[in-house]
Amino acid sequence: MTVDRARAAAAVAEFLRAMGEDPDRPALAATAERVAELGAERFAGVGDDPVPALAAAAVADVTAAGPVAFRSVPFVSTCEHHLLPFAGTVSIVYAPRGRVAGFGALAAAVETLSARPQVQERLTDEIAAAVADALGAAGVLVVATAEHDCVALRGRRLPGTSVVTLAARGDYERDPARAEALALVQAAG
């Protein structure tokens, strides 16, 4: 994605003016540029599809006796409603059907999908879809747990509150396979 940093910085400066601040005062002199740079970093996944990279990194012809669980992958995303961060972990369980993913590739898919304006529910679903599509897995279960700054810092102001979302594909949409996958996510590490 190409980011117009100059345009973003001008928008931040205008926002500061609209809030009654002087973006040219010494303490704020570089703030607009820093926020533009942060935006480029936080939205680096806009327009990127993680499926091709995940599929390319998959190893074919692997026989797995059971599910694979990749737990507690940290992520930070940006709430598309308030442009405030939400952060937490994602656990991915999948039942291979001849292809397994490198763990770094799974982490990269999480990073790509979280680096854009997002809601946690969609993020969880997009990760499940990407793993299912890229690997052709018999089942995929994704559990995301996060704390949202928009919940902690505005409105009712509920710091420490977490949100848990779940998305499933294939065999993990039904019990008993779903229960087995959830047990892997919840098992003591």
mmCIF file with all atom_site columns, C-alpha atoms in Angstrom:
data_model
loop_
_atom_site.group_PDB
_atom_site.id
_atom_site.type_symbol
_atom_site.label_atom_id
_atom_site.label_alt_id
_atom_site.label_comp_id
_atom_site.label_asym_id
_atom_site.label_entity_id
_atom_site.label_seq_id
_atom_site.pdbx_PDB_ins_code
_atom_site.Cartn_x
_atom_site.Cartn_y
_atom_site.Cartn_z
_atom_site.occupancy
_atom_site.B_iso_or_equiv
_atom_site.pdbx_formal_charge
_atom_site.auth_seq_id
_atom_site.auth_comp_id
_atom_site.auth_asym_id
_atom_site.auth_atom_id
_atom_site.pdbx_PDB_model_num
ATOM 1   C CA . MET A 1 1   ? 0.000   0.000   0.000  1.00 0.00 ? 1   MET A CA 1
ATOM 2   C CA . THR A 1 2   ? 1.221   3.484   -0.806 1.00 0.00 ? 2   THR A CA 1
ATOM 3   C CA . VAL A 1 3   ? 0.599   6.043   1.901  1.00 0.00 ? 3   VAL A CA 1
ATOM 4   C CA . ASP A 1 4   ? 0.477   9.759   1.178  1.00 0.00 ? 4   ASP A CA 1
ATOM 5   C CA . ARG A 1 5   ? 2.330   10.800  4.329  1.00 0.00 ? 5   ARG A CA 1
ATOM 6   C CA . ALA A 1 6   ? 2.272   14.516  3.472  1.00 0.00 ? 6   ALA A CA 1
ATOM 7   C CA . ARG A 1 7   ? -1.503  14.448  3.052  1.00 0.00 ? 7   ARG A CA 1
ATOM 8   C CA . ALA A 1 8   ? -1.918  12.441  6.265  1.00 0.00 ? 8   ALA A CA 1
ATOM 9   C CA . ALA A 1 9   ? 0.301   14.895  8.176  1.00 0.00 ? 9   ALA A CA 1
ATOM 10  C CA . ALA A 1 10  ? -1.707  17.849  6.824  1.00 0.00 ? 10  ALA A CA 1
ATOM 11  C CA . ALA A 1 11  ? -4.917  16.146  7.985  1.00 0.00 ? 11  ALA A CA 1
ATOM 12  C CA . VAL A 1 12  ? -3.467  15.596  11.469 1.00 0.00 ? 12  VAL A CA 1
ATOM 13  C CA . ALA A 1 13  ? -2.383  19.249  11.657 1.00 0.00 ? 13  ALA A CA 1
ATOM 14  C CA . GLU A 1 14  ? -5.895  20.316  10.629 1.00 0.00 ? 14  GLU A CA 1
ATOM 15  C CA . PHE A 1 15  ? -7.404  18.009  13.247 1.00 0.00 ? 15  PHE A CA 1
ATOM 16  C CA . LEU A 1 16  ? -5.204  19.614  15.924 1.00 0.00 ? 16  LEU A CA 1
ATOM 17  C CA . ARG A 1 17  ? -6.378  23.053  14.774 1.00 0.00 ? 17  ARG A CA 1
ATOM 18  C CA . ALA A 1 18  ? -9.997  21.876  14.905 1.00 0.00 ? 18  ALA A CA 1
ATOM 19  C CA . MET A 1 19  ? -9.412  20.759  18.507 1.00 0.00 ? 19  MET A CA 1
ATOM 20  C CA . GLY A 1 20  ? -8.163  24.246  19.398 1.00 0.00 ? 20  GLY A CA 1
ATOM 21  C CA . GLU A 1 21  ? -4.458  23.376  19.346 1.00 0.00 ? 21  GLU A CA 1
ATOM 22  C CA . ASP A 1 22  ? -1.606  25.003  17.486 1.00 0.00 ? 22  ASP A CA 1
ATOM 23  C CA . PRO A 1 23  ? 0.191   22.256  15.516 1.00 0.00 ? 23  PRO A CA 1
ATOM 24  C CA . ASP A 1 24  ? 3.157   24.626  15.060 1.00 0.00 ? 24  ASP A CA 1
ATOM 25  C CA . ARG A 1 25  ? 3.921   25.133  18.742 1.00 0.00 ? 25  ARG A CA 1
ATOM 26  C CA . PRO A 1 26  ? 7.279   23.567  19.649 1.00 0.00 ? 26  PRO A CA 1
ATOM 27  C CA . ALA A 1 27  ? 5.924   20.554  21.547 1.00 0.00 ? 27  ALA A CA 1
ATOM 28  C CA . LEU A 1 28  ? 3.630   19.653  18.636 1.00 0.00 ? 28  LEU A CA 1
ATOM 29  C CA . ALA A 1 29  ? 5.890   20.695  15.758 1.00 0.00 ? 29  ALA A CA 1
ATOM 30  C CA . ALA A 1 30  ? 6.659   17.125  14.617 1.00 0.00 ? 30  ALA A CA 1
ATOM 31  C CA . THR A 1 31  ? 3.468   15.477  15.865 1.00 0.00 ? 31  THR A CA 1
ATOM 32  C CA . ALA A 1 32  ? 1.614   15.508  12.548 1.00 0.00 ? 32  ALA A CA 1
ATOM 33  C CA . GLU A 1 33  ? 4.504   13.759  10.796 1.00 0.00 ? 33  GLU A CA 1
ATOM 34  C CA . ARG A 1 34  ? 4.857   11.218  13.633 1.00 0.00 ? 34  ARG A CA 1
ATOM 35  C CA . VAL A 1 35  ? 1.131   10.423  13.513 1.00 0.00 ? 35  VAL A CA 1
ATOM 36  C CA . ALA A 1 36  ? 1.287   10.062  9.711  1.00 0.00 ? 36  ALA A CA 1
ATOM 37  C CA . GLU A 1 37  ? 4.184   7.610   10.104 1.00 0.00 ? 37  GLU A CA 1
ATOM 38  C CA . LEU A 1 38  ? 2.278   5.703   12.789 1.00 0.00 ? 38  LEU A CA 1
ATOM 39  C CA . GLY A 1 39  ? -0.737  5.547   10.481 1.00 0.00 ? 39  GLY A CA 1
ATOM 40  C CA . ALA A 1 40  ? 1.364   4.084   7.691  1.00 0.00 ? 40  ALA A CA 1
ATOM 41  C CA . GLU A 1 41  ? 2.590   1.413   10.092 1.00 0.00 ? 41  GLU A CA 1
ATOM 42  C CA . ARG A 1 42  ? -0.810  0.685   11.643 1.00 0.00 ? 42  ARG A CA 1
ATOM 43  C CA . PHE A 1 43  ? -2.534  0.452   8.233  1.00 0.00 ? 43  PHE A CA 1
ATOM 44  C CA . ALA A 1 44  ? 0.233   -1.452  6.415  1.00 0.00 ? 44  ALA A CA 1
ATOM 45  C CA . GLY A 1 45  ? -2.121  -4.366  5.755  1.00 0.00 ? 45  GLY A CA 1
ATOM 46  C CA . VAL A 1 46  ? -4.713  -2.317  3.841  1.00 0.00 ? 46  VAL A CA 1
ATOM 47  C CA . GLY A 1 47  ? -5.210  -3.949  0.465  1.00 0.00 ? 47  GLY A CA 1
ATOM 48  C CA . ASP A 1 48  ? -2.908  -6.907  1.228  1.00 0.00 ? 48  ASP A CA 1
ATOM 49  C CA . ASP A 1 49  ? -4.259  -10.442 0.889  1.00 0.00 ? 49  ASP A CA 1
ATOM 50  C CA . PRO A 1 50  ? -2.420  -12.858 3.210  1.00 0.00 ? 50  PRO A CA 1
ATOM 51  C CA . VAL A 1 51  ? -3.687  -15.990 1.433  1.00 0.00 ? 51  VAL A CA 1
ATOM 52  C CA . PRO A 1 52  ? -1.090  -16.142 -1.391 1.00 0.00 ? 52  PRO A CA 1
ATOM 53  C CA . ALA A 1 53  ? 1.854   -15.732 1.003  1.00 0.00 ? 53  ALA A CA 1
ATOM 54  C CA . LEU A 1 54  ? 0.399   -18.258 3.437  1.00 0.00 ? 54  LEU A CA 1
ATOM 55  C CA . ALA A 1 55  ? -0.285  -20.751 0.638  1.00 0.00 ? 55  ALA A CA 1
ATOM 56  C CA . ALA A 1 56  ? 3.228   -20.271 -0.788 1.00 0.00 ? 56  ALA A CA 1
ATOM 57  C CA . ALA A 1 57  ? 4.769   -20.921 2.629  1.00 0.00 ? 57  ALA A CA 1
ATOM 58  C CA . ALA A 1 58  ? 2.742   -24.093 3.184  1.00 0.00 ? 58  ALA A CA 1
ATOM 59  C CA . VAL A 1 59  ? 4.503   -27.435 3.068  1.00 0.00 ? 59  VAL A CA 1
ATOM 60  C CA . ALA A 1 60  ? 2.632   -30.023 1.015  1.00 0.00 ? 60  ALA A CA 1
ATOM 61  C CA . ASP A 1 61  ? 2.363   -33.763 1.455  1.00 0.00 ? 61  ASP A CA 1
ATOM 62  C CA . VAL A 1 62  ? 2.629   -33.662 5.225  1.00 0.00 ? 62  VAL A CA 1
ATOM 63  C CA . THR A 1 63  ? 0.739   -36.298 7.132  1.00 0.00 ? 63  THR A CA 1
ATOM 64  C CA . ALA A 1 64  ? -0.409  -34.994 10.505 1.00 0.00 ? 64  ALA A CA 1
ATOM 65  C CA . ALA A 1 65  ? -1.946  -37.329 13.045 1.00 0.00 ? 65  ALA A CA 1
ATOM 66  C CA . GLY A 1 66  ? -4.056  -34.611 14.604 1.00 0.00 ? 66  GLY A CA 1
ATOM 67  C CA . PRO A 1 67  ? -4.788  -30.920 14.800 1.00 0.00 ? 67  PRO A CA 1
ATOM 68  C CA . VAL A 1 68  ? -2.135  -28.220 14.901 1.00 0.00 ? 68  VAL A CA 1
ATOM 69  C CA . ALA A 1 69  ? -2.556  -25.443 17.473 1.00 0.00 ? 69  ALA A CA 1
ATOM 70  C CA . PHE A 1 70  ? -0.663  -22.161 17.220 1.00 0.00 ? 70  PHE A CA 1
ATOM 71  C CA . ARG A 1 71  ? -1.577  -20.307 20.389 1.00 0.00 ? 71  ARG A CA 1
ATOM 72  C CA . SER A 1 72  ? -1.306  -16.844 21.864 1.00 0.00 ? 72  SER A CA 1
ATOM 73  C CA . VAL A 1 73  ? -0.062  -14.987 18.787 1.00 0.00 ? 73  VAL A CA 1
ATOM 74  C CA . PRO A 1 74  ? 0.054   -11.310 19.809 1.00 0.00 ? 74  PRO A CA 1
ATOM 75  C CA . PHE A 1 75  ? -1.590  -8.695  17.618 1.00 0.00 ? 75  PHE A CA 1
ATOM 76  C CA . VAL A 1 76  ? -2.457  -5.003  17.634 1.00 0.00 ? 76  VAL A CA 1
ATOM 77  C CA . SER A 1 77  ? -5.166  -3.591  15.411 1.00 0.00 ? 77  SER A CA 1
ATOM 78  C CA . THR A 1 78  ? -7.072  -0.333  15.048 1.00 0.00 ? 78  THR A CA 1
ATOM 79  C CA . CYS A 1 79  ? -10.785 -0.051  15.800 1.00 0.00 ? 79  CYS A CA 1
ATOM 80  C CA . GLU A 1 80  ? -12.423 1.252   12.648 1.00 0.00 ? 80  GLU A CA 1
ATOM 81  C CA . HIS A 1 81  ? -15.092 3.052   14.683 1.00 0.00 ? 81  HIS A CA 1
ATOM 82  C CA . HIS A 1 82  ? -12.803 5.242   16.817 1.00 0.00 ? 82  HIS A CA 1
ATOM 83  C CA . LEU A 1 83  ? -9.307  4.732   15.334 1.00 0.00 ? 83  LEU A CA 1
ATOM 84  C CA . LEU A 1 84  ? -8.087  3.575   18.731 1.00 0.00 ? 84  LEU A CA 1
ATOM 85  C CA . PRO A 1 85  ? -5.987  0.438   19.182 1.00 0.00 ? 85  PRO A CA 1
ATOM 86  C CA . PHE A 1 86  ? -7.147  -2.917  20.387 1.00 0.00 ? 86  PHE A CA 1
ATOM 87  C CA . ALA A 1 87  ? -4.631  -5.588  21.260 1.00 0.00 ? 87  ALA A CA 1
ATOM 88  C CA . GLY A 1 88  ? -4.560  -9.168  22.361 1.00 0.00 ? 88  GLY A CA 1
ATOM 89  C CA . THR A 1 89  ? -3.794  -12.662 21.186 1.00 0.00 ? 89  THR A CA 1
ATOM 90  C CA . VAL A 1 90  ? -5.059  -15.035 18.534 1.00 0.00 ? 90  VAL A CA 1
ATOM 91  C CA . SER A 1 91  ? -4.994  -18.815 18.740 1.00 0.00 ? 91  SER A CA 1
ATOM 92  C CA . ILE A 1 92  ? -5.356  -20.837 15.556 1.00 0.00 ? 92  ILE A CA 1
ATOM 93  C CA . VAL A 1 93  ? -6.186  -24.540 15.455 1.00 0.00 ? 93  VAL A CA 1
ATOM 94  C CA . TYR A 1 94  ? -6.386  -26.348 12.142 1.00 0.00 ? 94  TYR A CA 1
ATOM 95  C CA . ALA A 1 95  ? -6.770  -29.926 10.967 1.00 0.00 ? 95  ALA A CA 1
ATOM 96  C CA . PRO A 1 96  ? -4.284  -30.407 8.130  1.00 0.00 ? 96  PRO A CA 1
ATOM 97  C CA . ARG A 1 97  ? -5.325  -32.142 4.961  1.00 0.00 ? 97  ARG A CA 1
ATOM 98  C CA . GLY A 1 98  ? -1.933  -32.708 3.361  1.00 0.00 ? 98  GLY A CA 1
ATOM 99  C CA . ARG A 1 99  ? -0.595  -29.153 3.841  1.00 0.00 ? 99  ARG A CA 1
ATOM 100 C CA . VAL A 1 100 ? 0.805   -27.475 6.940  1.00 0.00 ? 100 VAL A CA 1
ATOM 101 C CA . ALA A 1 101 ? 1.822   -23.866 7.420  1.00 0.00 ? 101 ALA A CA 1
ATOM 102 C CA . GLY A 1 102 ? 5.029   -22.501 8.782  1.00 0.00 ? 102 GLY A CA 1
ATOM 103 C CA . PHE A 1 103 ? 4.329   -20.819 12.082 1.00 0.00 ? 103 PHE A CA 1
ATOM 104 C CA . GLY A 1 104 ? 5.967   -17.600 10.910 1.00 0.00 ? 104 GLY A CA 1
ATOM 105 C CA . ALA A 1 105 ? 3.596   -17.566 7.930  1.00 0.00 ? 105 ALA A CA 1
ATOM 106 C CA . LEU A 1 106 ? 0.593   -17.946 10.244 1.00 0.00 ? 106 LEU A CA 1
ATOM 107 C CA . ALA A 1 107 ? 1.882   -15.064 12.380 1.00 0.00 ? 107 ALA A CA 1
ATOM 108 C CA . ALA A 1 108 ? 2.400   -12.965 9.239  1.00 0.00 ? 108 ALA A CA 1
ATOM 109 C CA . ALA A 1 109 ? -1.208  -13.597 8.173  1.00 0.00 ? 109 ALA A CA 1
ATOM 110 C CA . VAL A 1 110 ? -2.419  -12.401 11.589 1.00 0.00 ? 110 VAL A CA 1
ATOM 111 C CA . GLU A 1 111 ? -0.196  -9.331  11.309 1.00 0.00 ? 111 GLU A CA 1
ATOM 112 C CA . THR A 1 112 ? -1.408  -8.475  7.791  1.00 0.00 ? 112 THR A CA 1
ATOM 113 C CA . LEU A 1 113 ? -5.088  -8.803  8.674  1.00 0.00 ? 113 LEU A CA 1
ATOM 114 C CA . SER A 1 114 ? -4.741  -6.816  11.897 1.00 0.00 ? 114 SER A CA 1
ATOM 115 C CA . ALA A 1 115 ? -2.758  -3.959  10.275 1.00 0.00 ? 115 ALA A CA 1
ATOM 116 C CA . ARG A 1 116 ? -5.814  -2.118  8.963  1.00 0.00 ? 116 ARG A CA 1
ATOM 117 C CA . PRO A 1 117 ? -8.923  -0.460  10.350 1.00 0.00 ? 117 PRO A CA 1
ATOM 118 C CA . GLN A 1 118 ? -10.770 -3.449  11.705 1.00 0.00 ? 118 GLN A CA 1
ATOM 119 C CA . VAL A 1 119 ? -13.299 -4.882  14.130 1.00 0.00 ? 119 VAL A CA 1
ATOM 120 C CA . GLN A 1 120 ? -12.368 -7.926  16.167 1.00 0.00 ? 120 GLN A CA 1
ATOM 121 C CA . GLU A 1 121 ? -15.265 -10.015 14.904 1.00 0.00 ? 121 GLU A CA 1
ATOM 122 C CA . ARG A 1 122 ? -14.217 -9.553  11.265 1.00 0.00 ? 122 ARG A CA 1
ATOM 123 C CA . LEU A 1 123 ? -10.529 -10.010 12.089 1.00 0.00 ? 123 LEU A CA 1
ATOM 124 C CA . THR A 1 124 ? -11.240 -13.397 13.673 1.00 0.00 ? 124 THR A CA 1
ATOM 125 C CA . ASP A 1 125 ? -13.354 -14.471 10.710 1.00 0.00 ? 125 ASP A CA 1
ATOM 126 C CA . GLU A 1 126 ? -10.779 -13.260 8.145  1.00 0.00 ? 126 GLU A CA 1
ATOM 127 C CA . ILE A 1 127 ? -7.987  -15.215 9.850  1.00 0.00 ? 127 ILE A CA 1
ATOM 128 C CA . ALA A 1 128 ? -10.102 -18.390 9.796  1.00 0.00 ? 128 ALA A CA 1
ATOM 129 C CA . ALA A 1 129 ? -10.963 -17.858 6.122  1.00 0.00 ? 129 ALA A CA 1
ATOM 130 C CA . ALA A 1 130 ? -7.319  -17.198 5.181  1.00 0.00 ? 130 ALA A CA 1
ATOM 131 C CA . VAL A 1 131 ? -6.074  -20.367 6.897  1.00 0.00 ? 131 VAL A CA 1
ATOM 132 C CA . ALA A 1 132 ? -8.885  -22.459 5.397  1.00 0.00 ? 132 ALA A CA 1
ATOM 133 C CA . ASP A 1 133 ? -8.332  -21.042 1.904  1.00 0.00 ? 133 ASP A CA 1
ATOM 134 C CA . ALA A 1 134 ? -4.539  -21.189 1.924  1.00 0.00 ? 134 ALA A CA 1
ATOM 135 C CA . LEU A 1 135 ? -4.170  -24.660 3.429  1.00 0.00 ? 135 LEU A CA 1
ATOM 136 C CA . GLY A 1 136 ? -7.354  -26.439 2.391  1.00 0.00 ? 136 GLY A CA 1
ATOM 137 C CA . ALA A 1 137 ? -7.595  -27.556 6.020  1.00 0.00 ? 137 ALA A CA 1
ATOM 138 C CA . ALA A 1 138 ? -10.329 -29.978 7.052  1.00 0.00 ? 138 ALA A CA 1
ATOM 139 C CA . GLY A 1 139 ? -11.171 -27.629 9.906  1.00 0.00 ? 139 GLY A CA 1
ATOM 140 C CA . VAL A 1 140 ? -10.062 -24.258 11.268 1.00 0.00 ? 140 VAL A CA 1
ATOM 141 C CA . LEU A 1 141 ? -10.868 -22.652 14.602 1.00 0.00 ? 141 LEU A CA 1
ATOM 142 C CA . VAL A 1 142 ? -9.668  -19.171 15.551 1.00 0.00 ? 142 VAL A CA 1
ATOM 143 C CA . VAL A 1 143 ? -10.119 -17.599 18.980 1.00 0.00 ? 143 VAL A CA 1
ATOM 144 C CA . ALA A 1 144 ? -9.150  -13.947 19.513 1.00 0.00 ? 144 ALA A CA 1
ATOM 145 C CA . THR A 1 145 ? -9.033  -12.223 22.898 1.00 0.00 ? 145 THR A CA 1
ATOM 146 C CA . ALA A 1 146 ? -8.390  -8.488  23.065 1.00 0.00 ? 146 ALA A CA 1
ATOM 147 C CA . GLU A 1 147 ? -8.686  -5.351  25.134 1.00 0.00 ? 147 GLU A CA 1
ATOM 148 C CA . HIS A 1 148 ? -10.020 -2.314  23.302 1.00 0.00 ? 148 HIS A CA 1
ATOM 149 C CA . ASP A 1 149 ? -8.904  1.226   24.072 1.00 0.00 ? 149 ASP A CA 1
ATOM 150 C CA . CYS A 1 150 ? -12.277 2.469   22.812 1.00 0.00 ? 150 CYS A CA 1
ATOM 151 C CA . VAL A 1 151 ? -13.876 0.491   25.665 1.00 0.00 ? 151 VAL A CA 1
ATOM 152 C CA . ALA A 1 152 ? -11.255 1.497   28.241 1.00 0.00 ? 152 ALA A CA 1
ATOM 153 C CA . LEU A 1 153 ? -10.871 5.198   27.396 1.00 0.00 ? 153 LEU A CA 1
ATOM 154 C CA . ARG A 1 154 ? -14.275 6.435   26.262 1.00 0.00 ? 154 ARG A CA 1
ATOM 155 C CA . GLY A 1 155 ? -17.942 5.864   26.933 1.00 0.00 ? 155 GLY A CA 1
ATOM 156 C CA . ARG A 1 156 ? -18.382 3.766   30.060 1.00 0.00 ? 156 ARG A CA 1
ATOM 157 C CA . ARG A 1 157 ? -14.592 3.538   30.496 1.00 0.00 ? 157 ARG A CA 1
ATOM 158 C CA . LEU A 1 158 ? -14.122 -0.128  31.345 1.00 0.00 ? 158 LEU A CA 1
ATOM 159 C CA . PRO A 1 159 ? -10.348 -0.763  31.529 1.00 0.00 ? 159 PRO A CA 1
ATOM 160 C CA . GLY A 1 160 ? -9.331  -4.402  31.789 1.00 0.00 ? 160 GLY A CA 1
ATOM 161 C CA . THR A 1 161 ? -12.425 -5.636  29.966 1.00 0.00 ? 161 THR A CA 1
ATOM 162 C CA . SER A 1 162 ? -11.671 -8.164  27.272 1.00 0.00 ? 162 SER A CA 1
ATOM 163 C CA . VAL A 1 163 ? -13.595 -9.330  24.238 1.00 0.00 ? 163 VAL A CA 1
ATOM 164 C CA . VAL A 1 164 ? -13.396 -12.921 22.984 1.00 0.00 ? 164 VAL A CA 1
ATOM 165 C CA . THR A 1 165 ? -14.420 -13.866 19.454 1.00 0.00 ? 165 THR A CA 1
ATOM 166 C CA . LEU A 1 166 ? -14.443 -17.219 17.709 1.00 0.00 ? 166 LEU A CA 1
ATOM 167 C CA . ALA A 1 167 ? -14.645 -18.265 14.066 1.00 0.00 ? 167 ALA A CA 1
ATOM 168 C CA . ALA A 1 168 ? -14.755 -21.811 12.708 1.00 0.00 ? 168 ALA A CA 1
ATOM 169 C CA . ARG A 1 169 ? -14.579 -23.476 9.317  1.00 0.00 ? 169 ARG A CA 1
ATOM 170 C CA . GLY A 1 170 ? -15.118 -27.056 8.166  1.00 0.00 ? 170 GLY A CA 1
ATOM 171 C CA . ASP A 1 171 ? -14.962 -29.824 10.750 1.00 0.00 ? 171 ASP A CA 1
ATOM 172 C CA . TYR A 1 172 ? -14.585 -27.344 13.608 1.00 0.00 ? 172 TYR A CA 1
ATOM 173 C CA . GLU A 1 173 ? -18.013 -25.871 12.986 1.00 0.00 ? 173 GLU A CA 1
ATOM 174 C CA . ARG A 1 174 ? -19.470 -28.938 14.743 1.00 0.00 ? 174 ARG A CA 1
ATOM 175 C CA . ASP A 1 175 ? -18.852 -30.993 17.865 1.00 0.00 ? 175 ASP A CA 1
ATOM 176 C CA . PRO A 1 176 ? -17.002 -33.132 18.842 1.00 0.00 ? 176 PRO A CA 1
ATOM 177 C CA . ALA A 1 177 ? -14.181 -31.733 16.678 1.00 0.00 ? 177 ALA A CA 1
ATOM 178 C CA . ARG A 1 178 ? -15.004 -28.174 17.787 1.00 0.00 ? 178 ARG A CA 1
ATOM 179 C CA . ALA A 1 179 ? -14.753 -29.148 21.472 1.00 0.00 ? 179 ALA A CA 1
ATOM 180 C CA . GLU A 1 180 ? -11.379 -30.826 20.814 1.00 0.00 ? 180 GLU A CA 1
ATOM 181 C CA . ALA A 1 181 ? -10.055 -27.695 19.083 1.00 0.00 ? 181 ALA A CA 1
ATOM 182 C CA . LEU A 1 182 ? -11.298 -25.424 21.896 1.00 0.00 ? 182 LEU A CA 1
ATOM 183 C CA . ALA A 1 183 ? -9.594  -27.691 24.450 1.00 0.00 ? 183 ALA A CA 1
ATOM 184 C CA . LEU A 1 184 ? -6.298  -27.183 22.592 1.00 0.00 ? 184 LEU A CA 1
ATOM 185 C CA . VAL A 1 185 ? -6.721  -23.398 22.791 1.00 0.00 ? 185 VAL A CA 1
ATOM 186 C CA . GLN A 1 186 ? -7.552  -23.537 26.481 1.00 0.00 ? 186 GLN A CA 1
ATOM 187 C CA . ALA A 1 187 ? -4.919  -26.101 27.530 1.00 0.00 ? 187 ALA A CA 1
ATOM 188 C CA . ALA A 1 188 ? -2.252  -24.940 29.938 1.00 0.00 ? 188 ALA A CA 1
ATOM 189 C CA . GLY A 1 189 ? 0.855   -23.894 28.071 1.00 0.00 ? 189 GLY A CA 1
#
